[in-house]
mmCIF file of C-alpha atoms in Angstrom:
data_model
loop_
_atom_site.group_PDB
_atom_site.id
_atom_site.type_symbol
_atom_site.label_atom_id
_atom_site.label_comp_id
_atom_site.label_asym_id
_atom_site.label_seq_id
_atom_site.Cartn_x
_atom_site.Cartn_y
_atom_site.Cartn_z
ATOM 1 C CA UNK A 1 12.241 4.203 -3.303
ATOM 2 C CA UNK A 2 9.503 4.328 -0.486
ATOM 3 C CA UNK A 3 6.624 2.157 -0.852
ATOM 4 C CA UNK A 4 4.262 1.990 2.241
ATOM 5 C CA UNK A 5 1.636 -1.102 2.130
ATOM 6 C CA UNK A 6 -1.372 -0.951 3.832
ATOM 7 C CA UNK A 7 -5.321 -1.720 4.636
ATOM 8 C CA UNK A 8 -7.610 0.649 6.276
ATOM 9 C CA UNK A 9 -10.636 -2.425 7.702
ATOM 10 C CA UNK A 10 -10.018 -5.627 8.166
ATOM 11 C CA UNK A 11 -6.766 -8.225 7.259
ATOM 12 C CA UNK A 12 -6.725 -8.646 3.346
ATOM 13 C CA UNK A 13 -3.398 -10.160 3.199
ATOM 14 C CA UNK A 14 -1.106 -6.858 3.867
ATOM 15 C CA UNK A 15 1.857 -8.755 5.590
ATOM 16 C CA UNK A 16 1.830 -11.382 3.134
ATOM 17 C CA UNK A 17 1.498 -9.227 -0.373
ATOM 18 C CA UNK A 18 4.459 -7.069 1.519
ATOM 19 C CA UNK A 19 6.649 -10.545 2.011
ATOM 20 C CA UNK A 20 5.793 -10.808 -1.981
ATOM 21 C CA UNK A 21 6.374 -7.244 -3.356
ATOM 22 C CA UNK A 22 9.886 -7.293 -1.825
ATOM 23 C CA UNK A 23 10.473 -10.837 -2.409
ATOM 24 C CA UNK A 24 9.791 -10.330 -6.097
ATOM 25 C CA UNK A 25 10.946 -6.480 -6.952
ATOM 26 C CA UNK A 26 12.801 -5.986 -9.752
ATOM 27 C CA UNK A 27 16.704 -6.645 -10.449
ATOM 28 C CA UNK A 28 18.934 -4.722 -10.100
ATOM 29 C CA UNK A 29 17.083 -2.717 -7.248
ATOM 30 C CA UNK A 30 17.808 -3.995 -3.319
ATOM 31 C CA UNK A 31 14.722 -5.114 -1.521
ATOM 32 C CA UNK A 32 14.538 -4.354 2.004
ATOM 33 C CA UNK A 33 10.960 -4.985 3.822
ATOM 34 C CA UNK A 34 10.178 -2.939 7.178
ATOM 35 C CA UNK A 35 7.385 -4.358 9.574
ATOM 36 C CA UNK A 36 5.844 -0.937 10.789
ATOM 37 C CA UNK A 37 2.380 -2.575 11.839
ATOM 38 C CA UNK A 38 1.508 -1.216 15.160
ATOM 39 C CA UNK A 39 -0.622 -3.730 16.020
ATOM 40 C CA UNK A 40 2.717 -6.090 16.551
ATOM 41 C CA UNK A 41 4.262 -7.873 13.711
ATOM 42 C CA UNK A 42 3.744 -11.411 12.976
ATOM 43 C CA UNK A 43 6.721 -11.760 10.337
ATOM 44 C CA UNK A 44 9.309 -12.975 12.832
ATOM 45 C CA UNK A 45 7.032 -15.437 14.270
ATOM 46 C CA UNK A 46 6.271 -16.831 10.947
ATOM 47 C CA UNK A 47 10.052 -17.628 10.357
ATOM 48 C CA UNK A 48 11.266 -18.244 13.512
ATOM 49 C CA UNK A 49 13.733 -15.211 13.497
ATOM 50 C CA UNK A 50 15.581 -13.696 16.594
ATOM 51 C CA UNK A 51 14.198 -11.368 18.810
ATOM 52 C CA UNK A 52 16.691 -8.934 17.869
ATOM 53 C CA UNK A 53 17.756 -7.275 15.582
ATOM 54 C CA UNK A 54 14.605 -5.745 14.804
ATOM 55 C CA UNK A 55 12.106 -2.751 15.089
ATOM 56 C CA UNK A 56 13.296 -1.806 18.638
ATOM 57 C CA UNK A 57 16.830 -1.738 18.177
ATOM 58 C CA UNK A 58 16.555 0.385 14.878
ATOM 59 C CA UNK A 59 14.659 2.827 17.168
ATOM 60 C CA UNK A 60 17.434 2.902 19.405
ATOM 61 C CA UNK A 61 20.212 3.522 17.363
ATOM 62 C CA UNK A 62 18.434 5.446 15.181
ATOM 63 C CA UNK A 63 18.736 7.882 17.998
ATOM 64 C CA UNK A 64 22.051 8.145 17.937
ATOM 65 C CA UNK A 65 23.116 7.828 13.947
ATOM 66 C CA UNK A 66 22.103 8.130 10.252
ATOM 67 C CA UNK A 67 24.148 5.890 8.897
ATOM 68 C CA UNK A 68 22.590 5.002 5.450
ATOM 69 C CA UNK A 69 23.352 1.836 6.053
ATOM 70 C CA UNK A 70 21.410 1.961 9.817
ATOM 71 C CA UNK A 71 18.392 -0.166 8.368
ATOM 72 C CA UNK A 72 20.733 -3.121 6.544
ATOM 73 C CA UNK A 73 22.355 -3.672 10.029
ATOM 74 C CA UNK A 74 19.194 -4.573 11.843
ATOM 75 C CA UNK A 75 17.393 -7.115 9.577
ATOM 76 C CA UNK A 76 17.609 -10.178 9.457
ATOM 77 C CA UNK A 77 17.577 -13.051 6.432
ATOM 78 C CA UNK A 78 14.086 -14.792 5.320
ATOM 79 C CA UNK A 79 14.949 -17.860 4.092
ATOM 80 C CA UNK A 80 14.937 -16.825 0.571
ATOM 81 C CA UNK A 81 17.652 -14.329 1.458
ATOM 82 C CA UNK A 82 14.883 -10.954 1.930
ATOM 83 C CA UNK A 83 16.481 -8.853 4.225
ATOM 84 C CA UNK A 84 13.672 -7.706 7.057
ATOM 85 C CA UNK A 85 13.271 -5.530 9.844
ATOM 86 C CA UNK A 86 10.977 -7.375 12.056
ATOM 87 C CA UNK A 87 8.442 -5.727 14.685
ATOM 88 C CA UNK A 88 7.740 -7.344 18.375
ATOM 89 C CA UNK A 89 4.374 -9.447 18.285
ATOM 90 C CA UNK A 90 3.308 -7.117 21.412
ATOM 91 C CA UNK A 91 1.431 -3.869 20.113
ATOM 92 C CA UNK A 92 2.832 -1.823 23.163
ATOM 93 C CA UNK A 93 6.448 -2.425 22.051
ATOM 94 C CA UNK A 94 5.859 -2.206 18.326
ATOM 95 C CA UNK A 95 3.566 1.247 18.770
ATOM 96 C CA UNK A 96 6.645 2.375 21.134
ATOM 97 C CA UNK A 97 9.207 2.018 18.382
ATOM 98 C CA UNK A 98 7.448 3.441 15.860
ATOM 99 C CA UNK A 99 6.905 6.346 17.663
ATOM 100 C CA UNK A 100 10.556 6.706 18.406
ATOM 101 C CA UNK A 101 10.931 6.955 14.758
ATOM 102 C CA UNK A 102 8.427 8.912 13.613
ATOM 103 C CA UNK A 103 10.049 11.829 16.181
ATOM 104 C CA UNK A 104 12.467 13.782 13.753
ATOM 105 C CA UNK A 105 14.496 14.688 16.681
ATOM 106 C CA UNK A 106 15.526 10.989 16.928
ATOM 107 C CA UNK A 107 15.784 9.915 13.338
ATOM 108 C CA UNK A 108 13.038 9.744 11.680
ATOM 109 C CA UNK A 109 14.452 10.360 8.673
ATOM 110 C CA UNK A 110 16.114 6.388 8.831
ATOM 111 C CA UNK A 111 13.766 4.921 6.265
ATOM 112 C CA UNK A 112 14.251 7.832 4.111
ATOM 113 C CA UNK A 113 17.884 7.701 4.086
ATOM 114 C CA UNK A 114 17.687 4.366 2.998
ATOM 115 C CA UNK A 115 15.277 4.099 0.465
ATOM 116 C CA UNK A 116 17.552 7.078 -1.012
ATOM 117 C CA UNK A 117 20.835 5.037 -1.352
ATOM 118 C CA UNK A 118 21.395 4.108 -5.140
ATOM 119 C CA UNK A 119 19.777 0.478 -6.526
ATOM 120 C CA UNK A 120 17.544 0.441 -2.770
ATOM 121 C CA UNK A 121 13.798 0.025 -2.439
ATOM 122 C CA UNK A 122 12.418 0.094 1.427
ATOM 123 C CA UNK A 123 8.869 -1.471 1.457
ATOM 124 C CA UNK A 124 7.287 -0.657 4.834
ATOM 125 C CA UNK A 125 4.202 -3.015 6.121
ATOM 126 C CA UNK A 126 1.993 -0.478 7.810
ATOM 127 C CA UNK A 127 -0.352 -2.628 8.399
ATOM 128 C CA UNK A 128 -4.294 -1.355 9.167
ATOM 129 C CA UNK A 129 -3.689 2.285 9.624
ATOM 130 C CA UNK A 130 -6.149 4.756 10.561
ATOM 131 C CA UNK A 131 -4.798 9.028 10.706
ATOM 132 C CA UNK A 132 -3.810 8.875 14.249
ATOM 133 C CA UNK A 133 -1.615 5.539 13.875
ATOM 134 C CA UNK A 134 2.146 5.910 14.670
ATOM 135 C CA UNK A 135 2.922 4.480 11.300
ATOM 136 C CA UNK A 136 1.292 7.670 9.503
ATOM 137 C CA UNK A 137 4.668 9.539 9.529
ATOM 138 C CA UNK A 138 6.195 6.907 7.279
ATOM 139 C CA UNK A 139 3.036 7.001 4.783
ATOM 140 C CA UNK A 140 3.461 10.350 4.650
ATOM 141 C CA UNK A 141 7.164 10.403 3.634
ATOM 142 C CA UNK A 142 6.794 7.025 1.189
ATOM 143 C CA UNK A 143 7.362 7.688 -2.768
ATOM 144 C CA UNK A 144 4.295 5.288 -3.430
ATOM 145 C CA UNK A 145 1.409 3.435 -1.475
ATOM 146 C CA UNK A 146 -0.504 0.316 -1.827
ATOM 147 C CA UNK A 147 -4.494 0.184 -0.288
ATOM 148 C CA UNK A 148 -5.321 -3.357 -0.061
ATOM 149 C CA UNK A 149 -9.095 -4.253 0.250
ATOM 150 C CA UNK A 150 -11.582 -6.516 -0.299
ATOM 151 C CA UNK A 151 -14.237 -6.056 -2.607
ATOM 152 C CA UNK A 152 -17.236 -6.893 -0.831
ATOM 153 C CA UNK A 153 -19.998 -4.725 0.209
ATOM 154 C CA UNK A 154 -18.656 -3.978 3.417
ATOM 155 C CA UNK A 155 -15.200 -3.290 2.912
ATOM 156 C CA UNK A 156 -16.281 -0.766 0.341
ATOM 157 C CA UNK A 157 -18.255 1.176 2.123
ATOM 158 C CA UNK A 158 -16.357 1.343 4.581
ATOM 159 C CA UNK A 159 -13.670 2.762 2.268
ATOM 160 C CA UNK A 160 -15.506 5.230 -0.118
ATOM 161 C CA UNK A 161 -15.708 8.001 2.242
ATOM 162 C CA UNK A 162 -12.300 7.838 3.098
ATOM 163 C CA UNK A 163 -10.880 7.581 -0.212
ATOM 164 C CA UNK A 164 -10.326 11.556 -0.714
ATOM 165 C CA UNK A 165 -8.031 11.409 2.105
ATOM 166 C CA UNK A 166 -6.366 8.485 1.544
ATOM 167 C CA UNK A 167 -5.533 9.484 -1.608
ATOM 168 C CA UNK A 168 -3.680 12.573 -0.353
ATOM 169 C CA UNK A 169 -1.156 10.616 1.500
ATOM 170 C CA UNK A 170 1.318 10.040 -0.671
ATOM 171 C CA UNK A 171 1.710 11.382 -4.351
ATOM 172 C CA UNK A 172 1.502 7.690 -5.713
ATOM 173 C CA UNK A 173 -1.291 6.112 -4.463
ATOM 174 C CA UNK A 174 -2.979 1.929 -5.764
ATOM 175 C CA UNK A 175 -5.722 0.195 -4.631
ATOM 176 C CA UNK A 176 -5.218 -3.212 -4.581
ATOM 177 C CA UNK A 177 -8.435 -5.687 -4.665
ATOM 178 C CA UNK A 178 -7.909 -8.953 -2.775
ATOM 179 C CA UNK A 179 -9.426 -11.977 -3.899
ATOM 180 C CA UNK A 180 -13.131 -12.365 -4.478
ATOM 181 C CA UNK A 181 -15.803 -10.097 -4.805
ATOM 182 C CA UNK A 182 -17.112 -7.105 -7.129
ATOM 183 C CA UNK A 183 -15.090 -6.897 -10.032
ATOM 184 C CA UNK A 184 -12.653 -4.416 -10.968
ATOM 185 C CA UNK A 185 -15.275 -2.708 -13.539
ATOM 186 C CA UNK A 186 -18.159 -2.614 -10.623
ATOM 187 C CA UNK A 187 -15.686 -1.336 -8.284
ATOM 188 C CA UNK A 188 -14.164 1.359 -10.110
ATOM 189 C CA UNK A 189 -17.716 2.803 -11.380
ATOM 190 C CA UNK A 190 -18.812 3.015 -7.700
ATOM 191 C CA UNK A 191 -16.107 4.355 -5.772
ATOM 192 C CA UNK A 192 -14.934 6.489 -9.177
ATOM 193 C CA UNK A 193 -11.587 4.885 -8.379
ATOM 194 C CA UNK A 194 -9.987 2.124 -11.181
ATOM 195 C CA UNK A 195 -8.051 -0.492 -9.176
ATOM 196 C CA UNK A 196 -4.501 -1.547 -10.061
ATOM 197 C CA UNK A 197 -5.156 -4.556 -10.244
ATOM 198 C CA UNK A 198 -6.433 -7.884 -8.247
ATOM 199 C CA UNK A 199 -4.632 -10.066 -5.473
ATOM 200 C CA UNK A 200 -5.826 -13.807 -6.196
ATOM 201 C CA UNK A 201 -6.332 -16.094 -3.729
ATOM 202 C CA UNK A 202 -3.213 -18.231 -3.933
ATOM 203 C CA UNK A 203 -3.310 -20.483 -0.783
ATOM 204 C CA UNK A 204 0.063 -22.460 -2.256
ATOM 205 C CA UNK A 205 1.786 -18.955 -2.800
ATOM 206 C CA UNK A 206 0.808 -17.454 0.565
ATOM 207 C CA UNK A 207 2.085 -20.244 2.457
ATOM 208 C CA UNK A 208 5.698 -20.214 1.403
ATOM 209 C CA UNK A 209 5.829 -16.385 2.019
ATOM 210 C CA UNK A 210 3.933 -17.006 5.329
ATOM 211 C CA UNK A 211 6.697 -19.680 6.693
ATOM 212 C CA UNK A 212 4.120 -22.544 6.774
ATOM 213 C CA UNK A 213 4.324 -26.142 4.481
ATOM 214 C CA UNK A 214 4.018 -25.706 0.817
ATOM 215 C CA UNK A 215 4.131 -27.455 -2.429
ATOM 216 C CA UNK A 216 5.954 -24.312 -3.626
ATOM 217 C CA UNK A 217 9.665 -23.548 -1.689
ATOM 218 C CA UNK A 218 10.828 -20.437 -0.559
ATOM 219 C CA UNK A 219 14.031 -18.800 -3.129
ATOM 220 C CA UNK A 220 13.037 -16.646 -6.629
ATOM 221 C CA UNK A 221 11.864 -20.212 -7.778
ATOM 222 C CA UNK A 222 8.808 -20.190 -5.035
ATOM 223 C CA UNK A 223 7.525 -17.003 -5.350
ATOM 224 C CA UNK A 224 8.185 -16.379 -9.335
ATOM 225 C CA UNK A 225 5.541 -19.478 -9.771
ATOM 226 C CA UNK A 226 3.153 -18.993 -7.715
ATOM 227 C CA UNK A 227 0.394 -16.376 -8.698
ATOM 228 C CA UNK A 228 0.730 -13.927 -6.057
ATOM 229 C CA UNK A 229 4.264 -13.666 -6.773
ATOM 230 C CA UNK A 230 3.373 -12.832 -10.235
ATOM 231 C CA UNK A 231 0.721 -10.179 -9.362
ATOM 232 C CA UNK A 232 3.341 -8.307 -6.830
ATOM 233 C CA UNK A 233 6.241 -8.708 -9.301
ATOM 234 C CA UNK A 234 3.739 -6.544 -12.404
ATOM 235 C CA UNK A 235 3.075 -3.867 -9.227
ATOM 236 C CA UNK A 236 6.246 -3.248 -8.763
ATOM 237 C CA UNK A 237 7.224 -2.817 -12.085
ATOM 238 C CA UNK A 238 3.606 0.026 -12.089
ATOM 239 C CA UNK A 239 5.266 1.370 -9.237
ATOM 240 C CA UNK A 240 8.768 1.956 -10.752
ATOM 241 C CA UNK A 241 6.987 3.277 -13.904
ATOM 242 C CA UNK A 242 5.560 5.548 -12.205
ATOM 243 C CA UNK A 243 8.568 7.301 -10.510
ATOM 244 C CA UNK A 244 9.824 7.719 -14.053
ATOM 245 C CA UNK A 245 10.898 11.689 -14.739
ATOM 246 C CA UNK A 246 8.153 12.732 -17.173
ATOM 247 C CA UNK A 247 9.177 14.230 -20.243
ATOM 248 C CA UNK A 248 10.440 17.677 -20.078
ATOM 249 C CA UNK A 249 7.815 20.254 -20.476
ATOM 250 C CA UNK A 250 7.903 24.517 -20.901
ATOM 251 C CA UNK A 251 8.394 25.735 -17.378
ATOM 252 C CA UNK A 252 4.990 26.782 -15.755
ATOM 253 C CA UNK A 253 3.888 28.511 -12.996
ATOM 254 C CA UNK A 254 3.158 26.144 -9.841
ATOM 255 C CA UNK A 255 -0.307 25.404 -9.007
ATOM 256 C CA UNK A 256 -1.149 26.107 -5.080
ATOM 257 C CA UNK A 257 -3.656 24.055 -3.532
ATOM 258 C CA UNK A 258 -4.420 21.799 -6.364
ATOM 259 C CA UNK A 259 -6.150 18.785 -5.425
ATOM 260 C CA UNK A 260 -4.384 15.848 -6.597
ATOM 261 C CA UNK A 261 -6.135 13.154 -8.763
ATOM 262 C CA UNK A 262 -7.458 10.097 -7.541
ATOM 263 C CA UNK A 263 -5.556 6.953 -8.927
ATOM 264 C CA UNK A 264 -6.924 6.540 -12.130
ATOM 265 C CA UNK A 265 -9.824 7.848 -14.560
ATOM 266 C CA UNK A 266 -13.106 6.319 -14.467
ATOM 267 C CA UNK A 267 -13.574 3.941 -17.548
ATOM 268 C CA UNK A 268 -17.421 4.315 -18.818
ATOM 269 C CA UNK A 269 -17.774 7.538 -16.842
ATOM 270 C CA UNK A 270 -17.981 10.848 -19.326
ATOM 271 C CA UNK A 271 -15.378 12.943 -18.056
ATOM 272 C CA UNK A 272 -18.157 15.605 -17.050
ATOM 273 C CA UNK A 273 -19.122 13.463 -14.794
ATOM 274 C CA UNK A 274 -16.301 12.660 -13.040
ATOM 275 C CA UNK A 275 -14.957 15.611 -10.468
ATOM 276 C CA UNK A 276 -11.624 17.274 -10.198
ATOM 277 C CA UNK A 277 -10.252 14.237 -7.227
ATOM 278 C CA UNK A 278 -11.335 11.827 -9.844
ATOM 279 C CA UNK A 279 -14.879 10.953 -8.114
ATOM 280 C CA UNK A 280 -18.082 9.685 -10.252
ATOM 281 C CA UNK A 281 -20.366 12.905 -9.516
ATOM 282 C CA UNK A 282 -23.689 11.905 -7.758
ATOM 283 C CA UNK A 283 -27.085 13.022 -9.993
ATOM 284 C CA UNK A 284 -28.802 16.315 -8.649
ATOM 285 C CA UNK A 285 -31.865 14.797 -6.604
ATOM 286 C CA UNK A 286 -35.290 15.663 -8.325
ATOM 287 C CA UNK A 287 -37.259 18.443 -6.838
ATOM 288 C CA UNK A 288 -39.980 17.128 -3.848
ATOM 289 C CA UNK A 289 -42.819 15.935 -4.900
ATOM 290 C CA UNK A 290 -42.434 15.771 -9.101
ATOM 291 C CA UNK A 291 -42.929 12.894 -11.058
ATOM 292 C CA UNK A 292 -40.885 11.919 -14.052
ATOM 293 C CA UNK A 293 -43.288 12.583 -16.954
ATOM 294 C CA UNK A 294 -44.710 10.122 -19.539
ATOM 295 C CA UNK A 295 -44.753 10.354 -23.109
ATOM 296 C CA UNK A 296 -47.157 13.295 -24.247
ATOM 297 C CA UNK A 297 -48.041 13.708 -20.489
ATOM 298 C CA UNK A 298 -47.421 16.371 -17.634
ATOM 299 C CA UNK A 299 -45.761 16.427 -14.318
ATOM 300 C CA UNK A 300 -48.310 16.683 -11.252
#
């Protein structure tokens, strides 16, 4: 399995919830967590890890096999034991290696391969990613994505526009809120979209996956008790859910050009109101110049 995580304004936490979601997937499924931020990757920093092996020498040999096992041999251990792929903190470096993976004449198809092997999950932090980012290739190709965002005014304007699109990347798309803000309830009637779920602010919780001092320590104990921990292990468990074979149905004709639905229904919303990609439909504005009418009274 494929999951891309990702933001599309700002820094809600998306290195940090990825460190989590891999840290705490489910038994018996091998974790495996990809830094693919093009802006540069801060994970190796954090924890002190080598320069290499890494982001840039995946790129390389990526060029030259397709090993299944290609993305194992170039990560390196967290200190709980989560295997990661690292990116260079420079953006030029990072930007170059994704690129050099994204080109399907040089292996692109690396993360693929692995999240295909038996028991294996890949989670790739994409970081903030906008259509033209070098990381899009790998959204594209993921089994499930994660939209991280804050739920204040800004953030969510900034997002409601783009949601159509967004939610076209991948077949499995989940908006995840992150800390405070709107609630899930406000949120979901005004962007017509119901969040998975929240991220709480956990300052204990994002320090140990972070590298920095904690009450908490790093290992299954750390991140099982804090509450971020807890949050990413119940998304993973959505996301597995989700890539469940449905039930067998008669065999119908495909649908062409179908637009795909939008995360989840709108609670509240009567479903006549709510449009085919899962959007609250605006009211029709009232004619120019009428007035709503009083009791036993007439328009002017």
């Amino acid at each position: 399995m494929l999951v891309a995580v990702l933001s599309v304004k700002g820094s809600p936490g998306v290195t940090t919830f990825s460190v989590a979601l891999a840290a705490r997937w489910p038994s018996p499924s091998r974790a495996l967590l990809v830094e693919a931020d093009p802006s540069g990757g801060d994970v190796g920093t954090r924890f002190s890890l080598e320069s290499a092996p890494g982001l840039v020498s995946l790129a390389v040999a990526a060029r030259r096999s397709d090993d299944p096992a290609l993305l194992w041999q170039h990560a390196q251990a967290l200190p709980g034991g989560l295997p990661v792929v690292a990116a260079p903190p420079d953006a030029d470096r990072a930007r170059a290696a994704l690129s050099a993976l994204a080109d399907p004449t040089t292996g692109a198809g690396v993360l693929r391969t692995a999240a295909g092997a038996p028991e294996s999950v890949v989670i790739v932090d994409c970081g903030r990613i906008d259509a033209g980012s070098p990381a899009m290739p790998i959204v594209r190709s993921a089994d499930a994505m994660v939209l991280l965002t804050r739920a204040h005014a800004d953030d969510l304007a900034h997002l409601a526009r783009r949601l159509p699109a967004i939610g076209r990347w991948t077949a499995h798309p989940a908006m995840l809120l992150v800390g405070e803000g709107y609630s899930t309830a406000e949120v979901a009637r005004e962007l017509g979209v119901l969040p998975l779920g929240r991220v709480p602010d956990d300052p204990h919780g994002a320090a140990v996956l972070c590298g920095r001092p904690s009450t908490l320590r790093w290992g299954r104990s750390g991140p099982a008790h804090s509450a971020l921990g807890q949050v990413a292990h119940k998304v993973a468990k959505v996301l597995i859910a989700e890539q469940a074979p449905p039930p067998a149905l008669p065999r119908q004709a495909p649908a062409d050009n179908q637009p795909m639905s939008m995360l989840r229904a709108v609670p509240g919303v009567p479903t006549l109101a709510v449009s085919a990609n899962g959007f609250r439909l605006a009211p029709a504005p009232l004619p120019p110049n009428t007035e709503t009418t009083s009791r036993g009274g007439q328009a002017s």
